[in-house]
Amino acid sequence: MIYLDTNVLIAYINPKDALHRRAVNLLSRRSGEGFVASQLVVLELYSVFSRVMSVSDEELEALVNYTIKACGVEVVQVEWDEVYRSALSYANKLKLKVLDLLHVVVAQLAGAKTFMSFDRDINSMASVIEELLDLRVIGLDYDRV
């Protein structure tokens, strides 16, 4: 199971995104492995789209739902108290920004084995994330795909 970071979903649906082709290739090659995301990804999609587009609440919801469906993502639920505790225990080891830290912790708690992201900070910590969370990071490093 592969956890998709928000930036992958956005790149996938936006043909003008610099990483669009990369996202399309990655998702098509890995489609048999199952894609998941969390409520955090959904919230980020709402936030990003609302900042860059002038749409009604209904249109915003439709766009988020379209993005999730187009990417073939199942939105999984996690226990946020557990996310909080786990994030606290990894914060000093991973030294990621809070949303990045939450995403990798949520991915691990959701049972994902792979984390797909175009985030440079997450990709730069790929070996540490894999060692600590048993979560393989793919996205920017062409050799790890």
mmCIF file of N, CA and C in Angstrom:
data_model
loop_
_atom_site.group_PDB
_atom_site.id
_atom_site.type_symbol
_atom_site.label_atom_id
_atom_site.label_comp_id
_atom_site.label_asym_id
_atom_site.label_seq_id
_atom_site.Cartn_x
_atom_site.Cartn_y
_atom_site.Cartn_z
ATOM 1 N N MET A 1 0.847 -1.176 0.000
ATOM 2 C CA MET A 1 0.000 0.000 0.000
ATOM 3 C C MET A 1 0.895 1.243 0.000
ATOM 4 N N ILE A 2 0.517 2.217 -0.815
ATOM 5 C CA ILE A 2 1.303 3.438 -0.975
ATOM 6 C C ILE A 2 0.495 4.637 -0.488
ATOM 7 N N TYR A 3 1.088 5.399 0.424
ATOM 8 C CA TYR A 3 0.483 6.648 0.895
ATOM 9 C C TYR A 3 0.908 7.747 -0.064
ATOM 10 N N LEU A 4 -0.075 8.482 -0.588
ATOM 11 C CA LEU A 4 0.220 9.583 -1.503
ATOM 12 C C LEU A 4 0.191 10.909 -0.760
ATOM 13 N N ASP A 5 1.277 11.646 -0.866
ATOM 14 C CA ASP A 5 1.352 12.988 -0.300
ATOM 15 C C ASP A 5 0.509 13.922 -1.170
ATOM 16 N N THR A 6 0.065 14.995 -0.591
ATOM 17 C CA THR A 6 -0.807 15.951 -1.276
ATOM 18 C C THR A 6 -0.194 16.452 -2.578
ATOM 19 N N ASN A 7 1.099 16.714 -2.574
ATOM 20 C CA ASN A 7 1.742 17.270 -3.771
ATOM 21 C C ASN A 7 1.690 16.315 -4.961
ATOM 22 N N VAL A 8 1.642 15.022 -4.708
ATOM 23 C CA VAL A 8 1.538 14.042 -5.791
ATOM 24 C C VAL A 8 0.152 14.116 -6.432
ATOM 25 N N LEU A 9 -0.885 14.205 -5.609
ATOM 26 C CA LEU A 9 -2.245 14.306 -6.138
ATOM 27 C C LEU A 9 -2.418 15.575 -6.962
ATOM 28 N N ILE A 10 -1.892 16.677 -6.467
ATOM 29 C CA ILE A 10 -2.013 17.947 -7.183
ATOM 30 C C ILE A 10 -1.252 17.888 -8.510
ATOM 31 N N ALA A 11 -0.047 17.346 -8.488
ATOM 32 C CA ALA A 11 0.729 17.222 -9.727
ATOM 33 C C ALA A 11 0.019 16.314 -10.727
ATOM 34 N N TYR A 12 -0.611 15.274 -10.239
ATOM 35 C CA TYR A 12 -1.290 14.317 -11.110
ATOM 36 C C TYR A 12 -2.440 14.966 -11.881
ATOM 37 N N ILE A 13 -3.239 15.778 -11.212
ATOM 38 C CA ILE A 13 -4.424 16.335 -11.877
ATOM 39 C C ILE A 13 -4.158 17.647 -12.606
ATOM 40 N N ASN A 14 -2.987 18.239 -12.393
ATOM 41 C CA ASN A 14 -2.685 19.534 -13.012
ATOM 42 C C ASN A 14 -1.657 19.367 -14.130
ATOM 43 N N PRO A 15 -2.105 19.354 -15.384
ATOM 44 C CA PRO A 15 -1.172 19.162 -16.499
ATOM 45 C C PRO A 15 -0.098 20.245 -16.600
ATOM 46 N N LYS A 16 -0.315 21.389 -15.968
ATOM 47 C CA LYS A 16 0.670 22.474 -16.008
ATOM 48 C C LYS A 16 1.725 22.343 -14.911
ATOM 49 N N ASP A 17 1.527 21.429 -13.984
ATOM 50 C CA ASP A 17 2.480 21.219 -12.894
ATOM 51 C C ASP A 17 3.776 20.638 -13.462
ATOM 52 N N ALA A 18 4.905 21.138 -12.991
ATOM 53 C CA ALA A 18 6.212 20.672 -13.475
ATOM 54 C C ALA A 18 6.414 19.175 -13.254
ATOM 55 N N LEU A 19 5.758 18.608 -12.252
ATOM 56 C CA LEU A 19 5.918 17.185 -11.943
ATOM 57 C C LEU A 19 4.722 16.345 -12.403
ATOM 58 N N HIS A 20 3.881 16.916 -13.261
ATOM 59 C CA HIS A 20 2.685 16.196 -13.725
ATOM 60 C C HIS A 20 3.037 14.863 -14.389
ATOM 61 N N ARG A 21 3.931 14.905 -15.348
ATOM 62 C CA ARG A 21 4.290 13.677 -16.078
ATOM 63 C C ARG A 21 4.884 12.635 -15.125
ATOM 64 N N ARG A 22 5.689 13.088 -14.197
ATOM 65 C CA ARG A 22 6.281 12.175 -13.205
ATOM 66 C C ARG A 22 5.178 11.536 -12.371
ATOM 67 N N ALA A 23 4.207 12.328 -11.933
ATOM 68 C CA ALA A 23 3.101 11.800 -11.129
ATOM 69 C C ALA A 23 2.287 10.787 -11.924
ATOM 70 N N VAL A 24 1.976 11.105 -13.156
ATOM 71 C CA VAL A 24 1.202 10.188 -14.003
ATOM 72 C C VAL A 24 1.957 8.873 -14.183
ATOM 73 N N ASN A 25 3.243 8.950 -14.465
ATOM 74 C CA ASN A 25 4.053 7.741 -14.654
ATOM 75 C C ASN A 25 4.123 6.906 -13.382
ATOM 76 N N LEU A 26 4.371 7.547 -12.252
ATOM 77 C CA LEU A 26 4.464 6.815 -10.987
ATOM 78 C C LEU A 26 3.149 6.131 -10.632
ATOM 79 N N LEU A 27 2.049 6.854 -10.739
ATOM 80 C CA LEU A 27 0.762 6.275 -10.371
ATOM 81 C C LEU A 27 0.354 5.162 -11.325
ATOM 82 N N SER A 28 0.652 5.312 -12.594
ATOM 83 C CA SER A 28 0.276 4.249 -13.532
ATOM 84 C C SER A 28 1.131 3.001 -13.320
ATOM 85 N N ARG A 29 2.400 3.166 -13.015
ATOM 86 C CA ARG A 29 3.275 2.011 -12.785
ATOM 87 C C ARG A 29 2.979 1.295 -11.478
ATOM 88 N N ARG A 30 2.449 2.015 -10.500
ATOM 89 C CA ARG A 30 2.247 1.457 -9.169
ATOM 90 C C ARG A 30 0.779 1.220 -8.831
ATOM 91 N N SER A 31 -0.104 1.339 -9.797
ATOM 92 C CA SER A 31 -1.547 1.304 -9.521
ATOM 93 C C SER A 31 -2.012 0.006 -8.865
ATOM 94 N N GLY A 32 -1.336 -1.086 -9.098
ATOM 95 C CA GLY A 32 -1.736 -2.360 -8.506
ATOM 96 C C GLY A 32 -1.427 -2.489 -7.028
ATOM 97 N N GLU A 33 -0.686 -1.546 -6.468
ATOM 98 C CA GLU A 33 -0.274 -1.637 -5.069
ATOM 99 C C GLU A 33 -1.266 -0.992 -4.109
ATOM 100 N N GLY A 34 -2.219 -0.246 -4.615
ATOM 101 C CA GLY A 34 -3.217 0.412 -3.774
ATOM 102 C C GLY A 34 -2.706 1.724 -3.210
ATOM 103 N N PHE A 35 -3.487 2.772 -3.402
ATOM 104 C CA PHE A 35 -3.123 4.106 -2.932
ATOM 105 C C PHE A 35 -4.031 4.532 -1.793
ATOM 106 N N VAL A 36 -3.424 5.092 -0.752
ATOM 107 C CA VAL A 36 -4.188 5.634 0.368
ATOM 108 C C VAL A 36 -3.713 7.052 0.659
ATOM 109 N N ALA A 37 -4.591 7.786 1.299
ATOM 110 C CA ALA A 37 -4.280 9.120 1.810
ATOM 111 C C ALA A 37 -5.093 9.271 3.086
ATOM 112 N N SER A 38 -4.853 10.342 3.789
ATOM 113 C CA SER A 38 -5.537 10.552 5.065
ATOM 114 C C SER A 38 -6.422 11.787 5.004
ATOM 115 N N GLN A 39 -7.114 12.006 6.087
ATOM 116 C CA GLN A 39 -7.919 13.216 6.227
ATOM 117 C C GLN A 39 -7.036 14.455 6.120
ATOM 118 N N LEU A 40 -5.787 14.328 6.510
ATOM 119 C CA LEU A 40 -4.842 15.436 6.410
ATOM 120 C C LEU A 40 -4.632 15.838 4.946
ATOM 121 N N VAL A 41 -4.526 14.866 4.066
ATOM 122 C CA VAL A 41 -4.392 15.143 2.634
ATOM 123 C C VAL A 41 -5.651 15.840 2.123
ATOM 124 N N VAL A 42 -6.807 15.348 2.533
ATOM 125 C CA VAL A 42 -8.073 15.964 2.115
ATOM 126 C C VAL A 42 -8.115 17.423 2.563
ATOM 127 N N LEU A 43 -7.745 17.666 3.802
ATOM 128 C CA LEU A 43 -7.729 19.032 4.331
ATOM 129 C C LEU A 43 -6.757 19.917 3.549
ATOM 130 N N GLU A 44 -5.590 19.382 3.240
ATOM 131 C CA GLU A 44 -4.615 20.151 2.457
ATOM 132 C C GLU A 44 -5.132 20.462 1.057
ATOM 133 N N LEU A 45 -5.815 19.504 0.444
ATOM 134 C CA LEU A 45 -6.399 19.756 -0.875
ATOM 135 C C LEU A 45 -7.398 20.905 -0.808
ATOM 136 N N TYR A 46 -8.259 20.887 0.206
ATOM 137 C CA TYR A 46 -9.205 21.988 0.384
ATOM 138 C C TYR A 46 -8.458 23.315 0.519
ATOM 139 N N SER A 47 -7.415 23.326 1.319
ATOM 140 C CA SER A 47 -6.661 24.549 1.568
ATOM 141 C C SER A 47 -5.966 25.056 0.306
ATOM 142 N N VAL A 48 -5.273 24.169 -0.383
ATOM 143 C CA VAL A 48 -4.531 24.564 -1.587
ATOM 144 C C VAL A 48 -5.487 25.067 -2.665
ATOM 145 N N PHE A 49 -6.507 24.284 -2.960
ATOM 146 C CA PHE A 49 -7.432 24.678 -4.025
ATOM 147 C C PHE A 49 -8.160 25.980 -3.689
ATOM 148 N N SER A 50 -8.511 26.172 -2.426
ATOM 149 C CA SER A 50 -9.239 27.391 -2.049
ATOM 150 C C SER A 50 -8.363 28.636 -2.174
ATOM 151 N N ARG A 51 -7.046 28.461 -2.051
ATOM 152 C CA ARG A 51 -6.134 29.598 -2.165
ATOM 153 C C ARG A 51 -5.816 29.964 -3.601
ATOM 154 N N VAL A 52 -5.904 29.004 -4.512
ATOM 155 C CA VAL A 52 -5.506 29.278 -5.896
ATOM 156 C C VAL A 52 -6.684 29.393 -6.860
ATOM 157 N N MET A 53 -7.881 29.105 -6.377
ATOM 158 C CA MET A 53 -9.056 29.150 -7.248
ATOM 159 C C MET A 53 -10.183 29.907 -6.557
ATOM 160 N N SER A 54 -10.948 30.595 -7.342
ATOM 161 C CA SER A 54 -12.123 31.274 -6.813
ATOM 162 C C SER A 54 -13.346 30.423 -7.160
ATOM 163 N N VAL A 55 -13.733 29.561 -6.209
ATOM 164 C CA VAL A 55 -14.842 28.632 -6.439
ATOM 165 C C VAL A 55 -15.778 28.640 -5.240
ATOM 166 N N SER A 56 -16.982 28.161 -5.456
ATOM 167 C CA SER A 56 -17.941 28.033 -4.360
ATOM 168 C C SER A 56 -17.553 26.845 -3.486
ATOM 169 N N ASP A 57 -18.164 26.744 -2.329
ATOM 170 C CA ASP A 57 -17.912 25.609 -1.439
ATOM 171 C C ASP A 57 -18.247 24.290 -2.132
ATOM 172 N N GLU A 58 -19.326 24.282 -2.884
ATOM 173 C CA GLU A 58 -19.746 23.065 -3.586
ATOM 174 C C GLU A 58 -18.742 22.680 -4.669
ATOM 175 N N GLU A 59 -18.257 23.682 -5.397
ATOM 176 C CA GLU A 59 -17.260 23.418 -6.435
ATOM 177 C C GLU A 59 -15.948 22.940 -5.824
ATOM 178 N N LEU A 60 -15.581 23.515 -4.694
ATOM 179 C CA LEU A 60 -14.364 23.101 -3.998
ATOM 180 C C LEU A 60 -14.473 21.644 -3.565
ATOM 181 N N GLU A 61 -15.588 21.293 -2.968
ATOM 182 C CA GLU A 61 -15.803 19.904 -2.551
ATOM 183 C C GLU A 61 -15.754 18.961 -3.754
ATOM 184 N N ALA A 62 -16.380 19.361 -4.847
ATOM 185 C CA ALA A 62 -16.377 18.534 -6.058
ATOM 186 C C ALA A 62 -14.957 18.360 -6.605
ATOM 187 N N LEU A 63 -14.160 19.412 -6.568
ATOM 188 C CA LEU A 63 -12.786 19.343 -7.058
ATOM 189 C C LEU A 63 -11.939 18.408 -6.196
ATOM 190 N N VAL A 64 -12.090 18.510 -4.895
ATOM 191 C CA VAL A 64 -11.353 17.616 -3.991
ATOM 192 C C VAL A 64 -11.778 16.169 -4.232
ATOM 193 N N ASN A 65 -13.076 15.933 -4.315
ATOM 194 C CA ASN A 65 -13.572 14.570 -4.555
ATOM 195 C C ASN A 65 -13.098 14.034 -5.902
ATOM 196 N N TYR A 66 -13.092 14.891 -6.916
ATOM 197 C CA TYR A 66 -12.599 14.497 -8.233
ATOM 198 C C TYR A 66 -11.121 14.097 -8.161
ATOM 199 N N THR A 67 -10.328 14.892 -7.471
ATOM 200 C CA THR A 67 -8.895 14.623 -7.346
ATOM 201 C C THR A 67 -8.652 13.266 -6.701
ATOM 202 N N ILE A 68 -9.352 13.006 -5.619
ATOM 203 C CA ILE A 68 -9.196 11.736 -4.902
ATOM 204 C C ILE A 68 -9.594 10.569 -5.801
ATOM 205 N N LYS A 69 -10.719 10.708 -6.479
ATOM 206 C CA LYS A 69 -11.200 9.640 -7.358
ATOM 207 C C LYS A 69 -10.274 9.442 -8.553
ATOM 208 N N ALA A 70 -9.830 10.536 -9.180
ATOM 209 C CA ALA A 70 -8.958 10.450 -10.355
ATOM 210 C C ALA A 70 -7.642 9.749 -10.035
ATOM 211 N N CYS A 71 -7.165 9.921 -8.812
ATOM 212 C CA CYS A 71 -5.902 9.301 -8.398
ATOM 213 C C CYS A 71 -6.099 7.885 -7.867
ATOM 214 N N GLY A 72 -7.338 7.457 -7.729
ATOM 215 C CA GLY A 72 -7.608 6.106 -7.236
ATOM 216 C C GLY A 72 -7.238 5.917 -5.783
ATOM 217 N N VAL A 73 -7.466 6.946 -4.983
ATOM 218 C CA VAL A 73 -7.040 6.953 -3.587
ATOM 219 C C VAL A 73 -8.185 6.567 -2.658
ATOM 220 N N GLU A 74 -7.865 5.730 -1.686
ATOM 221 C CA GLU A 74 -8.790 5.446 -0.592
ATOM 222 C C GLU A 74 -8.379 6.328 0.584
ATOM 223 N N VAL A 75 -9.316 7.092 1.113
ATOM 224 C CA VAL A 75 -9.023 7.932 2.277
ATOM 225 C C VAL A 75 -9.214 7.079 3.522
ATOM 226 N N VAL A 76 -8.130 6.929 4.297
ATOM 227 C CA VAL A 76 -8.167 6.096 5.496
ATOM 228 C C VAL A 76 -8.284 6.970 6.741
ATOM 229 N N GLN A 77 -8.887 6.403 7.750
ATOM 230 C CA GLN A 77 -9.057 7.086 9.031
ATOM 231 C C GLN A 77 -7.937 6.645 9.974
ATOM 232 N N VAL A 78 -7.446 7.563 10.758
ATOM 233 C CA VAL A 78 -6.443 7.241 11.773
ATOM 234 C C VAL A 78 -6.894 7.826 13.102
ATOM 235 N N GLU A 79 -6.327 7.308 14.160
ATOM 236 C CA GLU A 79 -6.610 7.805 15.510
ATOM 237 C C GLU A 79 -5.648 8.966 15.772
ATOM 238 N N TRP A 80 -6.181 10.176 15.864
ATOM 239 C CA TRP A 80 -5.331 11.363 15.935
ATOM 240 C C TRP A 80 -4.549 11.478 17.240
ATOM 241 N N ASP A 81 -5.044 10.913 18.330
ATOM 242 C CA ASP A 81 -4.247 10.894 19.561
ATOM 243 C C ASP A 81 -2.996 10.046 19.370
ATOM 244 N N GLU A 82 -3.140 8.953 18.644
ATOM 245 C CA GLU A 82 -1.997 8.091 18.351
ATOM 246 C C GLU A 82 -1.019 8.799 17.402
ATOM 247 N N VAL A 83 -1.549 9.523 16.435
ATOM 248 C CA VAL A 83 -0.700 10.304 15.527
ATOM 249 C C VAL A 83 0.115 11.312 16.328
ATOM 250 N N TYR A 84 -0.548 11.999 17.239
ATOM 251 C CA TYR A 84 0.108 13.006 18.078
ATOM 252 C C TYR A 84 1.252 12.379 18.883
ATOM 253 N N ARG A 85 0.969 11.278 19.558
ATOM 254 C CA ARG A 85 2.003 10.619 20.381
ATOM 255 C C ARG A 85 3.183 10.148 19.521
ATOM 256 N N SER A 86 2.863 9.556 18.407
ATOM 257 C CA SER A 86 3.914 9.050 17.530
ATOM 258 C C SER A 86 4.743 10.197 16.943
ATOM 259 N N ALA A 87 4.081 11.258 16.528
ATOM 260 C CA ALA A 87 4.793 12.414 15.970
ATOM 261 C C ALA A 87 5.740 13.022 17.000
ATOM 262 N N LEU A 88 5.293 13.084 18.250
ATOM 263 C CA LEU A 88 6.174 13.593 19.306
ATOM 264 C C LEU A 88 7.431 12.742 19.432
ATOM 265 N N SER A 89 7.272 11.437 19.331
ATOM 266 C CA SER A 89 8.421 10.552 19.516
ATOM 267 C C SER A 89 9.404 10.606 18.342
ATOM 268 N N TYR A 90 8.937 10.999 17.165
ATOM 269 C CA TYR A 90 9.814 11.053 15.991
ATOM 270 C C TYR A 90 10.291 12.462 15.635
ATOM 271 N N ALA A 91 9.726 13.479 16.228
ATOM 272 C CA ALA A 91 10.023 14.863 15.838
ATOM 273 C C ALA A 91 11.516 15.180 15.885
ATOM 274 N N ASN A 92 12.179 14.829 16.962
ATOM 275 C CA ASN A 92 13.594 15.170 17.115
ATOM 276 C C ASN A 92 14.494 14.314 16.233
ATOM 277 N N LYS A 93 14.019 13.152 15.853
ATOM 278 C CA LYS A 93 14.819 12.269 15.001
ATOM 279 C C LYS A 93 14.686 12.638 13.520
ATOM 280 N N LEU A 94 13.479 13.015 13.110
ATOM 281 C CA LEU A 94 13.234 13.300 11.696
ATOM 282 C C LEU A 94 13.450 14.763 11.320
ATOM 283 N N LYS A 95 13.205 15.655 12.272
ATOM 284 C CA LYS A 95 13.425 17.091 12.061
ATOM 285 C C LYS A 95 12.725 17.618 10.801
ATOM 286 N N LEU A 96 11.486 17.196 10.615
ATOM 287 C CA LEU A 96 10.673 17.647 9.489
ATOM 288 C C LEU A 96 9.729 18.753 9.927
ATOM 289 N N LYS A 97 9.211 19.507 8.962
ATOM 290 C CA LYS A 97 8.149 20.467 9.261
ATOM 291 C C LYS A 97 6.934 19.686 9.753
ATOM 292 N N VAL A 98 6.085 20.354 10.502
ATOM 293 C CA VAL A 98 4.998 19.655 11.189
ATOM 294 C C VAL A 98 4.093 18.874 10.232
ATOM 295 N N LEU A 99 3.673 19.461 9.117
ATOM 296 C CA LEU A 99 2.797 18.721 8.202
ATOM 297 C C LEU A 99 3.512 17.524 7.589
ATOM 298 N N ASP A 100 4.778 17.674 7.262
ATOM 299 C CA ASP A 100 5.545 16.554 6.720
ATOM 300 C C ASP A 100 5.666 15.441 7.755
ATOM 301 N N LEU A 101 5.959 15.811 8.983
ATOM 302 C CA LEU A 101 6.051 14.843 10.069
ATOM 303 C C LEU A 101 4.726 14.110 10.250
ATOM 304 N N LEU A 102 3.635 14.858 10.270
ATOM 305 C CA LEU A 102 2.315 14.237 10.429
ATOM 306 C C LEU A 102 2.014 13.276 9.284
ATOM 307 N N HIS A 103 2.337 13.655 8.071
ATOM 308 C CA HIS A 103 2.075 12.772 6.927
ATOM 309 C C HIS A 103 2.828 11.451 7.038
ATOM 310 N N VAL A 104 4.120 11.485 7.360
ATOM 311 C CA VAL A 104 4.865 10.223 7.418
ATOM 312 C C VAL A 104 4.388 9.358 8.576
ATOM 313 N N VAL A 105 4.050 9.969 9.689
ATOM 314 C CA VAL A 105 3.534 9.209 10.833
ATOM 315 C C VAL A 105 2.173 8.601 10.496
ATOM 316 N N VAL A 106 1.303 9.385 9.886
ATOM 317 C CA VAL A 106 -0.013 8.873 9.487
ATOM 318 C C VAL A 106 0.152 7.714 8.503
ATOM 319 N N ALA A 107 1.054 7.845 7.560
ATOM 320 C CA ALA A 107 1.290 6.775 6.588
ATOM 321 C C ALA A 107 1.695 5.485 7.286
ATOM 322 N N GLN A 108 2.602 5.603 8.241
ATOM 323 C CA GLN A 108 3.041 4.417 8.974
ATOM 324 C C GLN A 108 1.896 3.809 9.768
ATOM 325 N N LEU A 109 1.147 4.630 10.481
ATOM 326 C CA LEU A 109 0.040 4.131 11.292
ATOM 327 C C LEU A 109 -1.068 3.536 10.432
ATOM 328 N N ALA A 110 -1.206 4.012 9.207
ATOM 329 C CA ALA A 110 -2.221 3.481 8.293
ATOM 330 C C ALA A 110 -1.792 2.152 7.674
ATOM 331 N N GLY A 111 -0.540 1.769 7.904
ATOM 332 C CA GLY A 111 -0.055 0.493 7.389
ATOM 333 C C GLY A 111 0.589 0.562 6.020
ATOM 334 N N ALA A 112 0.844 1.764 5.526
ATOM 335 C CA ALA A 112 1.511 1.903 4.228
ATOM 336 C C ALA A 112 2.951 1.417 4.336
ATOM 337 N N LYS A 113 3.443 0.865 3.254
ATOM 338 C CA LYS A 113 4.837 0.428 3.191
ATOM 339 C C LYS A 113 5.685 1.397 2.370
ATOM 340 N N THR A 114 5.006 2.235 1.587
ATOM 341 C CA THR A 114 5.689 3.197 0.725
ATOM 342 C C THR A 114 5.019 4.551 0.874
ATOM 343 N N PHE A 115 5.827 5.603 0.839
ATOM 344 C CA PHE A 115 5.344 6.983 0.928
ATOM 345 C C PHE A 115 5.780 7.693 -0.340
ATOM 346 N N MET A 116 4.823 8.115 -1.160
ATOM 347 C CA MET A 116 5.143 8.801 -2.410
ATOM 348 C C MET A 116 4.966 10.306 -2.219
ATOM 349 N N SER A 117 6.054 11.044 -2.442
ATOM 350 C CA SER A 117 6.026 12.487 -2.229
ATOM 351 C C SER A 117 7.029 13.174 -3.139
ATOM 352 N N PHE A 118 6.699 14.400 -3.518
ATOM 353 C CA PHE A 118 7.632 15.234 -4.262
ATOM 354 C C PHE A 118 8.263 16.290 -3.357
ATOM 355 N N ASP A 119 8.052 16.168 -2.070
ATOM 356 C CA ASP A 119 8.598 17.111 -1.100
ATOM 357 C C ASP A 119 10.099 16.855 -0.930
ATOM 358 N N ARG A 120 10.894 17.892 -1.118
ATOM 359 C CA ARG A 120 12.351 17.738 -1.031
ATOM 360 C C ARG A 120 12.822 17.364 0.375
ATOM 361 N N ASP A 121 12.216 17.950 1.394
ATOM 362 C CA ASP A 121 12.627 17.644 2.766
ATOM 363 C C ASP A 121 12.366 16.177 3.100
ATOM 364 N N ILE A 122 11.204 15.690 2.733
ATOM 365 C CA ILE A 122 10.874 14.288 2.998
ATOM 366 C C ILE A 122 11.806 13.375 2.218
ATOM 367 N N ASN A 123 12.015 13.670 0.939
ATOM 368 C CA ASN A 123 12.898 12.837 0.126
ATOM 369 C C ASN A 123 14.335 12.864 0.626
ATOM 370 N N SER A 124 14.776 14.000 1.168
ATOM 371 C CA SER A 124 16.148 14.081 1.685
ATOM 372 C C SER A 124 16.323 13.246 2.955
ATOM 373 N N MET A 125 15.221 12.957 3.636
ATOM 374 C CA MET A 125 15.267 12.141 4.857
ATOM 375 C C MET A 125 14.829 10.703 4.592
ATOM 376 N N ALA A 126 14.807 10.294 3.336
ATOM 377 C CA ALA A 126 14.279 8.979 2.961
ATOM 378 C C ALA A 126 14.918 7.834 3.736
ATOM 379 N N SER A 127 16.226 7.832 3.864
ATOM 380 C CA SER A 127 16.886 6.712 4.542
ATOM 381 C C SER A 127 16.551 6.681 6.026
ATOM 382 N N VAL A 128 16.448 7.833 6.656
ATOM 383 C CA VAL A 128 16.100 7.897 8.080
ATOM 384 C C VAL A 128 14.647 7.470 8.281
ATOM 385 N N ILE A 129 13.759 7.939 7.419
ATOM 386 C CA ILE A 129 12.344 7.556 7.509
ATOM 387 C C ILE A 129 12.197 6.052 7.335
ATOM 388 N N GLU A 130 12.924 5.503 6.376
ATOM 389 C CA GLU A 130 12.844 4.056 6.147
ATOM 390 C C GLU A 130 13.374 3.278 7.351
ATOM 391 N N GLU A 131 14.471 3.745 7.910
ATOM 392 C CA GLU A 131 15.062 3.062 9.063
ATOM 393 C C GLU A 131 14.156 3.131 10.293
ATOM 394 N N LEU A 132 13.616 4.301 10.588
ATOM 395 C CA LEU A 132 12.820 4.480 11.804
ATOM 396 C C LEU A 132 11.381 4.000 11.673
ATOM 397 N N LEU A 133 10.775 4.231 10.516
ATOM 398 C CA LEU A 133 9.344 3.957 10.348
ATOM 399 C C LEU A 133 9.055 2.771 9.435
ATOM 400 N N ASP A 134 10.097 2.167 8.883
ATOM 401 C CA ASP A 134 9.927 1.074 7.927
ATOM 402 C C ASP A 134 9.003 1.511 6.793
ATOM 403 N N LEU A 135 9.257 2.712 6.283
ATOM 404 C CA LEU A 135 8.424 3.341 5.270
ATOM 405 C C LEU A 135 9.339 3.820 4.144
ATOM 406 N N ARG A 136 9.239 3.189 2.998
ATOM 407 C CA ARG A 136 10.089 3.533 1.860
ATOM 408 C C ARG A 136 9.565 4.795 1.189
ATOM 409 N N VAL A 137 10.436 5.773 0.983
ATOM 410 C CA VAL A 137 10.058 7.040 0.356
ATOM 411 C C VAL A 137 10.449 7.005 -1.118
ATOM 412 N N ILE A 138 9.479 7.320 -1.980
ATOM 413 C CA ILE A 138 9.757 7.430 -3.411
ATOM 414 C C ILE A 138 9.152 8.736 -3.920
ATOM 415 N N GLY A 139 9.635 9.184 -5.051
ATOM 416 C CA GLY A 139 9.062 10.387 -5.649
ATOM 417 C C GLY A 139 10.069 11.166 -6.453
ATOM 418 N N LEU A 140 11.051 11.742 -5.786
ATOM 419 C CA LEU A 140 12.038 12.564 -6.482
ATOM 420 C C LEU A 140 13.267 11.776 -6.900
ATOM 421 N N ASP A 141 13.624 10.766 -6.151
ATOM 422 C CA ASP A 141 14.815 9.973 -6.440
ATOM 423 C C ASP A 141 14.459 8.903 -7.471
ATOM 424 N N TYR A 142 14.907 9.083 -8.678
ATOM 425 C CA TYR A 142 14.554 8.176 -9.766
ATOM 426 C C TYR A 142 15.081 6.763 -9.532
ATOM 427 N N ASP A 143 16.131 6.616 -8.748
ATOM 428 C CA ASP A 143 16.696 5.297 -8.481
ATOM 429 C C ASP A 143 15.861 4.502 -7.484
ATOM 430 N N ARG A 144 15.055 5.174 -6.671
ATOM 431 C CA ARG A 144 14.284 4.488 -5.634
ATOM 432 C C ARG A 144 12.901 4.064 -6.121
ATOM 433 N N VAL A 145 12.525 4.459 -7.313
ATOM 434 C CA VAL A 145 11.197 4.150 -7.834
ATOM 435 C C VAL A 145 11.213 2.738 -8.310
#
